[in-house]
Short mmCIF file of C-alpha atoms in Angstrom, two decimals:
data_model
loop_
_atom_site.label_atom_id
_atom_site.label_comp_id
_atom_site.label_asym_id
_atom_site.label_seq_id
_atom_site.Cartn_x
_atom_site.Cartn_y
_atom_site.Cartn_z
CA MET S 22 -0.08 -0.01 -0.01
CA SER S 23 1.32 3.31 -0.77
CA GLU S 24 1.48 6.39 1.36
CA ALA S 25 -1.08 8.13 -0.92
CA THR S 26 -3.44 5.45 -0.76
CA GLY S 27 -3.45 5.36 3.28
CA ALA S 28 -3.56 9.03 3.54
CA ALA S 29 -6.80 8.52 1.59
CA GLU S 30 -8.28 5.91 3.60
CA ASP S 31 -7.59 7.81 6.64
CA ALA S 32 -9.14 10.81 5.51
CA ALA S 33 -12.24 8.55 4.50
CA HIS S 34 -12.20 7.36 8.15
CA THR S 35 -11.94 11.09 9.57
CA PRO S 36 -15.45 12.74 10.38
CA GLU S 37 -15.87 15.87 8.70
CA VAL S 38 -15.52 19.06 11.06
CA ASN S 39 -18.85 20.99 10.63
CA PRO S 40 -17.64 24.52 10.75
CA HIS S 41 -21.20 25.63 11.93
CA GLY S 42 -21.02 23.24 14.89
CA ARG S 43 -17.36 24.37 15.86
CA ALA S 44 -18.73 28.08 15.41
CA VAL S 45 -21.54 27.42 17.80
CA ARG S 46 -19.28 25.47 20.45
CA ARG S 47 -16.81 28.27 20.49
CA LEU S 48 -19.72 30.73 20.86
CA ALA S 49 -21.19 28.80 23.89
CA ASP S 50 -17.82 28.52 25.64
CA ALA S 51 -17.49 32.12 25.11
CA MET S 52 -20.88 32.77 26.63
CA LEU S 53 -20.21 30.58 29.62
CA ARG S 54 -16.92 31.98 30.39
CA THR S 55 -18.27 35.86 30.12
CA ALA S 56 -21.73 34.94 32.02
CA THR S 57 -20.60 33.00 35.11
CA TRP S 58 -18.93 35.66 37.29
CA PRO S 59 -21.59 38.33 36.79
CA ALA S 60 -24.04 35.66 37.33
CA VAL S 61 -22.59 34.84 40.50
CA VAL S 62 -22.38 38.43 41.83
CA THR S 63 -26.00 39.02 40.94
CA VAL S 64 -27.29 36.18 43.03
CA LEU S 65 -25.00 37.08 45.73
CA VAL S 66 -26.03 40.66 45.84
CA SER S 67 -29.85 39.25 45.54
CA VAL S 68 -29.17 37.35 48.58
CA VAL S 69 -27.54 40.14 50.58
CA VAL S 70 -30.06 42.50 49.63
CA ALA S 71 -33.18 40.08 50.31
CA ALA S 72 -31.40 39.24 53.50
CA PHE S 73 -31.78 43.08 54.44
CA TRP S 74 -35.34 43.24 53.17
CA VAL S 75 -37.05 40.42 54.37
CA GLY S 76 -34.59 38.48 56.50
CA ALA S 77 -33.58 34.83 56.23
CA GLN S 78 -36.73 33.84 54.55
CA GLY S 79 -35.64 36.24 51.80
CA ALA S 80 -31.89 35.34 51.71
CA LEU S 81 -33.13 31.92 51.02
CA GLY S 82 -35.65 32.61 48.43
CA ALA S 83 -33.19 34.81 46.59
CA LEU S 84 -30.68 31.94 46.68
CA VAL S 85 -33.08 29.73 45.20
CA GLY S 86 -34.30 31.96 42.48
CA GLY S 87 -30.60 32.83 41.68
CA VAL S 88 -29.64 28.86 41.53
CA ILE S 89 -32.99 28.16 39.54
CA ALA S 90 -32.13 31.17 36.93
CA SER S 91 -28.45 29.97 36.51
CA ALA S 92 -29.29 26.50 36.19
CA SER S 93 -31.80 27.39 33.23
CA SER S 94 -29.00 29.77 31.56
CA LEU S 95 -26.80 26.59 31.75
CA LEU S 96 -29.24 24.24 30.31
CA THR S 97 -29.54 26.89 27.47
CA LEU S 98 -25.62 26.68 26.76
CA TRP S 99 -26.07 22.78 26.90
CA LEU S 100 -28.74 23.09 24.42
CA MET S 101 -26.45 25.07 22.16
CA ARG S 102 -23.76 22.45 22.32
CA MET S 103 -25.95 19.59 21.82
CA THR S 104 -27.67 21.13 18.77
CA SER S 105 -24.39 22.61 17.46
CA ASP S 106 -23.80 19.85 14.60
CA ALA S 107 -27.39 20.20 13.27
CA HIS S 108 -28.72 22.25 10.60
CA PRO S 109 -28.54 25.89 11.24
CA MET S 110 -32.25 26.30 10.92
CA PHE S 111 -32.93 23.55 13.46
CA VAL S 112 -30.50 25.21 16.05
CA MET S 113 -32.50 28.21 15.67
CA VAL S 114 -35.77 26.32 16.29
CA ALA S 115 -34.14 24.58 19.26
CA ALA S 116 -32.81 28.02 20.86
CA LEU S 117 -36.60 29.59 20.53
CA GLY S 118 -38.02 26.37 21.98
CA GLY S 119 -35.69 26.37 24.64
CA TYR S 120 -36.03 29.97 25.57
CA VAL S 121 -39.78 29.47 25.46
CA GLY S 122 -39.59 26.47 27.65
CA LYS S 123 -37.48 28.21 29.93
CA MET S 124 -39.60 30.87 30.55
CA LEU S 125 -42.62 28.51 31.21
CA VAL S 126 -40.27 26.59 33.49
CA LEU S 127 -39.20 29.76 35.54
CA PHE S 128 -43.03 30.98 35.71
CA ALA S 129 -44.28 27.43 36.95
CA VAL S 130 -41.25 27.37 39.71
CA VAL S 131 -42.10 30.76 41.17
CA THR S 132 -45.95 29.72 41.23
CA LEU S 133 -45.33 26.36 42.73
CA LEU S 134 -42.93 28.02 45.44
CA ARG S 135 -45.85 30.18 46.91
CA VAL S 136 -46.81 26.99 48.70
CA PHE S 137 -43.87 27.07 50.53
CA THR S 138 -43.40 29.47 53.58
CA ALA S 139 -39.63 29.18 54.02
CA VAL S 140 -39.15 31.16 50.92
CA HIS S 141 -39.88 34.79 50.01
CA VAL S 142 -41.74 34.40 46.67
CA PRO S 143 -41.13 38.05 45.93
CA ALA S 144 -37.44 37.59 46.62
CA VAL S 145 -37.29 34.75 44.34
CA ALA S 146 -38.87 36.24 41.53
CA ILE S 147 -36.57 39.07 41.77
CA ALA S 148 -33.52 37.13 41.99
CA ILE S 149 -34.90 35.24 39.10
CA LEU S 150 -35.34 38.13 36.58
CA ALA S 151 -32.01 39.99 37.75
CA THR S 152 -29.96 36.56 37.12
CA VAL S 153 -31.76 35.82 33.83
CA LEU S 154 -31.02 39.50 32.71
CA VAL S 155 -27.39 39.86 33.83
CA TRP S 156 -26.94 36.36 32.21
CA THR S 157 -28.53 37.32 28.94
CA PHE S 158 -26.54 40.75 28.68
CA ALA S 159 -23.56 38.97 29.47
CA GLU S 160 -24.29 36.23 26.52
CA VAL S 161 -24.85 39.28 24.11
CA ARG S 162 -21.64 40.75 25.18
CA ALA S 163 -19.80 37.60 24.55
CA PHE S 164 -21.43 37.27 21.06
CA ARG S 165 -20.38 40.65 20.08
CA ARG S 166 -16.83 40.17 21.39
CA THR S 167 -16.55 36.81 19.62
CA ARG S 168 -15.31 36.82 16.39
CA ILE S 169 -17.59 34.51 14.21
CA PRO S 170 -18.87 35.12 11.00
CA THR S 171 -22.72 35.31 11.12
CA ILE S 172 -23.80 35.74 7.55
CA ALA S 173 -24.87 32.55 5.46
CA SER S 174 -23.75 32.71 2.08
CA ALA S 175 -26.46 32.65 -0.82
CA ASN S 176 -25.63 28.87 -1.87
CA ASP S 177 -26.08 27.32 1.76
CA SER S 178 -29.72 26.11 1.76
#
């Protein structure tokens, strides 16, 4: 067997790298790096403010809300990574579906927490809102700073 034939066989067995998938994974990594610390600070500030506002019940509520909001934002990044090798239109559908699902779950959590007297529901809701907003703004900042081409050529269908 010649070297040229061996190289051709190796190339045939090597999976093709999807440039769109690579870009989406790179963007998800950048979003995670950019959003983690601002979200942690937001949760801690929410806990401190709620502790002064309501007491231990408010601090616990803010902590629960911040953890839930952070987990839902992490799930969004996980969804990006899992759909990264799919067709770009499917990625957009998954992202929109994930966003709608996340908002419904957050609404349901706030509604269901009303039965627990150990947490202050307004503190939960404010912590969720603050954390989701900070996380989203950090993701937008990461998107703007990450050098990834976002124009689809006309021959891609």
